Short mmCIF file of C-alpha atoms and ligand atoms in Angstrom, two decimals:
data_model
loop_
_atom_site.label_atom_id
_atom_site.label_comp_id
_atom_site.label_asym_id
_atom_site.label_seq_id
_atom_site.Cartn_x
_atom_site.Cartn_y
_atom_site.Cartn_z
CA MET A 192 0.00 0.00 0.00
CA THR A 193 1.09 3.58 -0.54
CA VAL A 194 1.14 5.74 2.58
CA ILE A 195 0.34 9.41 2.00
CA SER A 196 0.65 12.03 4.72
CA LEU A 197 -1.53 14.92 3.59
CA GLY A 198 -0.76 18.26 5.28
CA GLY A 199 -3.79 19.61 7.09
CA SER A 200 -3.30 23.14 5.81
CA ILE A 201 -3.85 21.87 2.25
CA VAL A 202 -7.26 20.56 3.25
CA ALA A 203 -8.30 23.21 5.77
CA GLY A 204 -6.74 26.67 5.67
CA GLU A 205 -8.89 29.64 6.65
CA GLU A 206 -11.65 27.84 4.75
CA ILE A 207 -12.10 24.19 3.88
CA ASN A 208 -10.50 23.73 0.47
CA LEU A 209 -13.38 21.94 -1.23
CA GLU A 210 -11.98 22.33 -4.71
CA TYR A 211 -8.79 20.58 -3.68
CA ILE A 212 -10.64 17.89 -1.75
CA LEU A 213 -12.73 17.10 -4.82
CA LYS A 214 -9.57 16.68 -6.90
CA PHE A 215 -7.98 14.48 -4.26
CA ARG A 216 -11.10 12.33 -4.12
CA GLU A 217 -11.00 11.96 -7.91
CA PHE A 218 -7.40 10.85 -7.63
CA LEU A 219 -8.30 8.25 -5.00
CA GLN A 220 -11.28 7.02 -7.01
CA LYS A 221 -9.15 6.57 -10.11
CA TYR A 222 -5.90 5.27 -8.65
CA SER A 223 -7.50 2.93 -6.11
CA LYS A 224 -8.47 0.71 -9.03
CA ARG A 225 -4.77 -0.05 -9.44
CA TYR A 226 -3.15 0.76 -6.08
CA LYS A 227 -3.97 0.68 -2.37
CA PHE A 228 -3.63 3.77 -0.19
CA TYR A 229 -3.45 4.76 3.43
CA VAL A 230 -4.10 8.50 3.64
CA VAL A 231 -3.20 10.21 6.93
CA VAL A 232 -4.66 13.72 7.09
CA GLY A 233 -3.36 16.61 9.25
CA GLY A 234 -5.31 19.11 11.30
CA GLY A 235 -4.48 22.36 9.48
CA LYS A 236 -5.95 25.62 10.61
CA THR A 237 -8.83 23.90 12.41
CA ALA A 238 -6.41 22.18 14.79
CA ARG A 239 -4.42 25.36 15.27
CA LYS A 240 -7.50 27.43 16.12
CA TYR A 241 -8.66 25.01 18.80
CA ILE A 242 -5.21 24.48 20.22
CA MET A 243 -4.63 28.24 20.45
CA ALA A 244 -7.96 28.77 22.17
CA GLY A 245 -7.20 25.89 24.55
CA GLN A 246 -3.79 27.35 25.34
CA LYS A 247 -5.43 30.63 26.32
CA LEU A 248 -7.72 28.67 28.63
CA LYS A 249 -4.65 26.95 30.09
CA LEU A 250 -5.86 23.47 29.17
CA ASN A 251 -3.09 20.95 29.52
CA GLN A 252 -0.94 19.67 26.69
CA TYR A 253 -2.67 16.29 26.53
CA ILE A 254 -6.08 17.87 26.08
CA LEU A 255 -4.70 20.26 23.46
CA ASP A 256 -3.33 17.28 21.54
CA ASP A 257 -6.66 15.49 21.87
CA MET A 258 -8.40 18.50 20.33
CA GLY A 259 -5.80 18.49 17.56
CA ILE A 260 -6.57 14.82 16.90
CA LEU A 261 -10.29 15.54 16.60
CA ALA A 262 -9.48 18.23 14.02
CA THR A 263 -7.36 15.79 12.00
CA ARG A 264 -10.24 13.32 12.04
CA LEU A 265 -12.72 15.97 10.91
CA ASN A 266 -10.47 16.71 7.95
CA ALA A 267 -10.02 13.00 7.27
CA TYR A 268 -13.80 12.52 7.02
CA LEU A 269 -13.79 14.74 3.93
CA LEU A 270 -11.87 12.06 2.04
CA ILE A 271 -14.14 9.13 2.88
CA GLY A 272 -15.97 7.78 -0.17
CA ASP A 273 -17.44 4.68 -1.75
CA TYR A 274 -13.86 3.81 -2.70
CA SER A 275 -12.73 3.68 0.95
CA TYR A 276 -13.16 1.99 4.33
CA PRO A 277 -16.37 3.70 5.43
CA LYS A 278 -15.01 5.33 8.58
CA VAL A 279 -11.96 7.22 9.74
CA ALA A 280 -9.60 4.65 11.25
CA GLU A 281 -8.75 5.63 14.83
CA ASN A 282 -5.54 3.75 15.31
CA ILE A 283 -2.81 2.07 13.32
CA GLU A 284 -4.01 -1.46 13.99
CA GLU A 285 -7.50 -0.62 12.75
CA ALA A 286 -6.06 0.97 9.60
CA PHE A 287 -3.75 -1.97 9.00
CA VAL A 288 -6.50 -4.56 9.37
CA ALA A 289 -8.96 -2.55 7.25
CA GLY A 290 -6.28 -2.42 4.57
CA LYS A 291 -6.78 -6.14 4.05
CA ASN A 292 -10.30 -5.51 2.72
CA TYR A 293 -10.30 -1.99 1.32
CA ASN A 294 -8.13 -0.18 -1.22
CA VAL A 295 -8.29 3.18 0.56
CA ILE A 296 -8.06 3.78 4.31
CA VAL A 297 -8.34 7.33 5.62
CA MET A 298 -7.28 8.41 9.08
CA GLY A 299 -6.08 11.35 11.15
CA GLY A 300 -4.17 11.30 14.43
CA THR A 301 -4.11 8.49 16.95
CA GLU A 302 -2.99 9.57 20.42
CA PRO A 303 -1.44 12.65 22.07
CA GLY A 304 2.27 13.29 21.86
CA HIS A 305 3.02 13.27 18.16
CA THR A 306 1.76 14.49 14.79
CA THR A 307 0.09 12.87 11.80
CA ASP A 308 3.50 12.70 10.10
CA ALA A 309 4.61 10.34 12.85
CA VAL A 310 1.36 8.37 12.41
CA SER A 311 2.11 7.96 8.71
CA LEU A 312 5.60 6.63 9.49
CA LEU A 313 4.34 4.25 12.18
CA LEU A 314 1.69 2.97 9.81
CA ALA A 315 4.30 2.40 7.10
CA GLU A 316 6.41 0.59 9.67
CA ARG A 317 3.49 -1.60 10.78
CA ALA A 318 2.52 -2.42 7.23
CA GLY A 319 6.10 -3.03 6.09
CA GLU A 320 6.02 -0.19 3.57
CA ARG A 321 9.28 1.35 2.37
CA ARG A 322 8.01 4.81 1.54
CA VAL A 323 5.78 7.61 2.77
CA ILE A 324 4.66 10.38 0.44
CA ASN A 325 4.40 13.63 2.37
CA MET A 326 2.31 16.36 0.74
CA THR A 327 2.90 19.83 2.18
CA SER A 328 2.36 23.37 0.99
CA VAL A 329 6.15 23.94 0.98
CA GLY A 330 6.78 21.03 -1.38
CA GLY A 331 10.25 19.99 -0.30
CA ILE A 332 13.33 21.11 1.59
CA TYR A 333 15.10 24.20 0.28
CA ASP A 334 18.57 25.51 1.06
CA ARG A 335 16.98 28.83 2.07
CA ASP A 336 13.46 29.95 2.86
CA PRO A 337 11.73 29.94 -0.56
CA LYS A 338 9.14 32.45 0.61
CA VAL A 339 11.87 35.02 1.22
CA HIS A 340 14.56 34.04 -1.31
CA ARG A 341 13.40 33.65 -4.89
CA ASP A 342 16.64 31.85 -5.76
CA ALA A 343 16.25 29.25 -2.99
CA LYS A 344 17.29 25.85 -4.32
CA LEU A 345 15.34 22.66 -3.80
CA ILE A 346 17.44 19.92 -2.19
CA GLU A 347 16.46 16.76 -4.06
CA TYR A 348 18.03 14.20 -1.80
CA MET A 349 18.96 14.25 1.85
CA SER A 350 20.12 11.56 4.29
CA TYR A 351 18.27 10.97 7.57
CA GLU A 352 21.31 12.27 9.43
CA ASP A 353 21.42 15.51 7.45
CA ALA A 354 17.67 15.99 7.77
CA GLU A 355 17.97 15.58 11.56
CA LYS A 356 20.82 18.09 11.71
CA LEU A 357 18.88 20.53 9.58
CA PHE A 358 15.84 20.05 11.77
CA MET A 359 17.85 20.94 14.89
CA GLU A 360 19.37 24.00 13.23
CA ARG A 361 16.14 25.25 11.78
CA LYS A 362 14.15 24.69 14.92
CA MET A 363 16.02 27.63 16.34
CA ASN A 364 15.32 29.60 13.22
CA ALA A 365 11.62 30.44 12.87
CA GLY A 366 10.45 30.73 9.29
CA LEU A 367 12.82 28.10 7.96
CA ASN A 368 10.57 25.19 8.65
CA ILE A 369 11.53 21.71 7.67
CA PRO A 370 8.21 20.05 6.89
CA PHE A 371 8.94 17.17 9.22
CA ASP A 372 9.42 16.52 12.91
CA LEU A 373 12.25 14.70 14.61
CA LEU A 374 10.21 11.75 15.85
CA SER A 375 9.07 11.04 12.29
CA LEU A 376 12.65 11.20 11.05
CA LYS A 377 13.76 8.78 13.75
CA ILE A 378 11.03 6.27 12.87
CA ALA A 379 11.90 6.60 9.19
CA GLU A 380 15.57 6.07 9.96
CA ARG A 381 15.18 3.00 12.17
CA SER A 382 13.07 1.21 9.57
CA ARG A 383 14.73 2.71 6.50
CA ILE A 384 11.51 4.21 5.19
CA GLU A 385 11.96 6.87 2.52
CA ILE A 386 10.12 10.12 2.98
CA VAL A 387 9.12 11.68 -0.33
CA ILE A 388 8.19 15.31 0.24
CA ILE A 389 6.19 16.92 -2.54
CA GLY A 390 3.84 19.90 -2.80
CA SER A 391 0.09 19.77 -2.77
CA GLU A 392 -0.40 19.29 -6.52
CA ILE A 393 -2.16 16.08 -7.49
CA ARG A 394 -0.15 16.06 -10.73
CA GLU A 395 3.05 15.63 -8.71
CA LEU A 396 1.47 12.81 -6.73
CA GLU A 397 0.51 11.12 -9.99
CA LYS A 398 4.09 11.44 -11.19
CA VAL A 399 5.35 9.72 -8.04
CA MET A 400 2.80 6.93 -8.51
CA ASN A 401 3.69 6.53 -12.17
CA GLY A 402 7.42 6.46 -11.51
CA GLU A 403 7.97 9.71 -13.44
CA LYS A 404 10.32 12.51 -12.46
CA TYR A 405 8.66 14.77 -9.91
CA GLN A 406 9.58 17.89 -8.02
CA GLY A 407 10.38 17.32 -4.35
CA THR A 408 12.84 16.10 -1.74
CA VAL A 409 13.57 12.50 -0.80
CA ILE A 410 14.87 11.77 2.69
CA GLY A 411 16.52 8.38 2.91
CA LYS A 412 19.67 6.51 3.73
CA SER A 413 22.84 8.07 2.40
CA HIS A 414 24.43 5.07 0.74
CA ASP A 415 21.95 4.03 -1.91
CA GLY A 416 21.19 4.82 -5.51
CA HIS A 417 20.21 8.38 -4.71
CA LYS A 418 23.71 9.35 -3.74
CA GLU A 419 24.25 11.32 -6.91
CA GLU A 420 22.39 14.31 -5.33
CA LYS A 421 20.43 15.28 -8.44
P1 LIG B 501 -0.91 17.67 12.63
O1 LIG B 501 -0.31 16.36 12.30
O2 LIG B 501 -1.66 18.38 11.58
O3 LIG B 501 0.18 18.59 13.33
O4 LIG B 501 -1.84 17.48 13.90
P2 LIG B 501 1.20 19.67 12.84
O5 LIG B 501 2.41 19.00 12.29
O6 LIG B 501 1.38 20.53 14.05
O7 LIG B 501 0.46 20.48 11.71
P3 LIG B 501 1.02 20.97 10.30
O8 LIG B 501 1.53 19.73 9.59
O9 LIG B 501 2.11 21.93 10.63
O10 LIG B 501 -0.19 21.59 9.65
C1 LIG B 501 -2.41 18.60 14.58
C2 LIG B 501 -2.22 18.48 16.05
O11 LIG B 501 -2.96 17.37 16.57
C3 LIG B 501 -2.25 16.72 17.60
C4 LIG B 501 -1.00 17.55 17.85
O12 LIG B 501 -1.31 18.51 18.83
C5 LIG B 501 -0.78 18.22 16.48
O13 LIG B 501 -0.04 19.42 16.59
N1 LIG B 501 -1.99 15.29 17.25
C6 LIG B 501 -2.08 14.88 15.96
C7 LIG B 501 -1.70 14.37 18.25
O14 LIG B 501 -1.58 14.72 19.42
N2 LIG B 501 -1.52 13.05 17.91
C8 LIG B 501 -1.63 12.61 16.62
O15 LIG B 501 -1.48 11.39 16.38
C9 LIG B 501 -1.90 13.56 15.63
#
């Protein structure tokens, strides 16, 4: 099965992005005839709004995470269809087992303490998958912040070690976000799961599925065929 981690802000920014959701559903409808998918959806602005309100009310971190999880599940519901398992899977085991009977499984978060990126990696680990496709609005890792520097260069391949280093450096450096958290990188590293970071465009996702050249960053082990640093 192909594991896709779909950034919540693509699905729900200020408004719910219905146009995009319709396109994504079309993709799932079409491609699930040939492939099987686990889609893990993030919380986007909905999660952020609730978490910020909860923070102001001094709710504890666990409760804030629980609210975040509910937001991810709300977003995930928008991708349920007649092509999928008819409910949002609530944990990795449920998703894994449902994957035996359905070609598309949609889920959000599972429990407090991590993000949906980590869920997508754990699911890949459980299911023995070698790759997670991560769709974000940034669309890859750049050498500089692409929103500020027009000449920022996309880094096409990066080792787990370098991604971890970059994560630590950039954590200190607001605005230069690496679209991944450390826990996810660690899970990817221990099970040698490649993280393919692409933008939100369905066309790019299709290219990945069809084995065509796509625009994005691959995070993986340093000593394999990708070494040539395209
Ligand atoms: P996201 O996975 O969307 O978090 O889950 P994020 O990485 O902060 O968001 P983006 O990718 O930048 O848009 C939203 C929130 O839900 C909680 C966390 O609080 C997370 O920040 N969450 C999510 C959990 O606690 N556990 C989960 O398994 C998933």
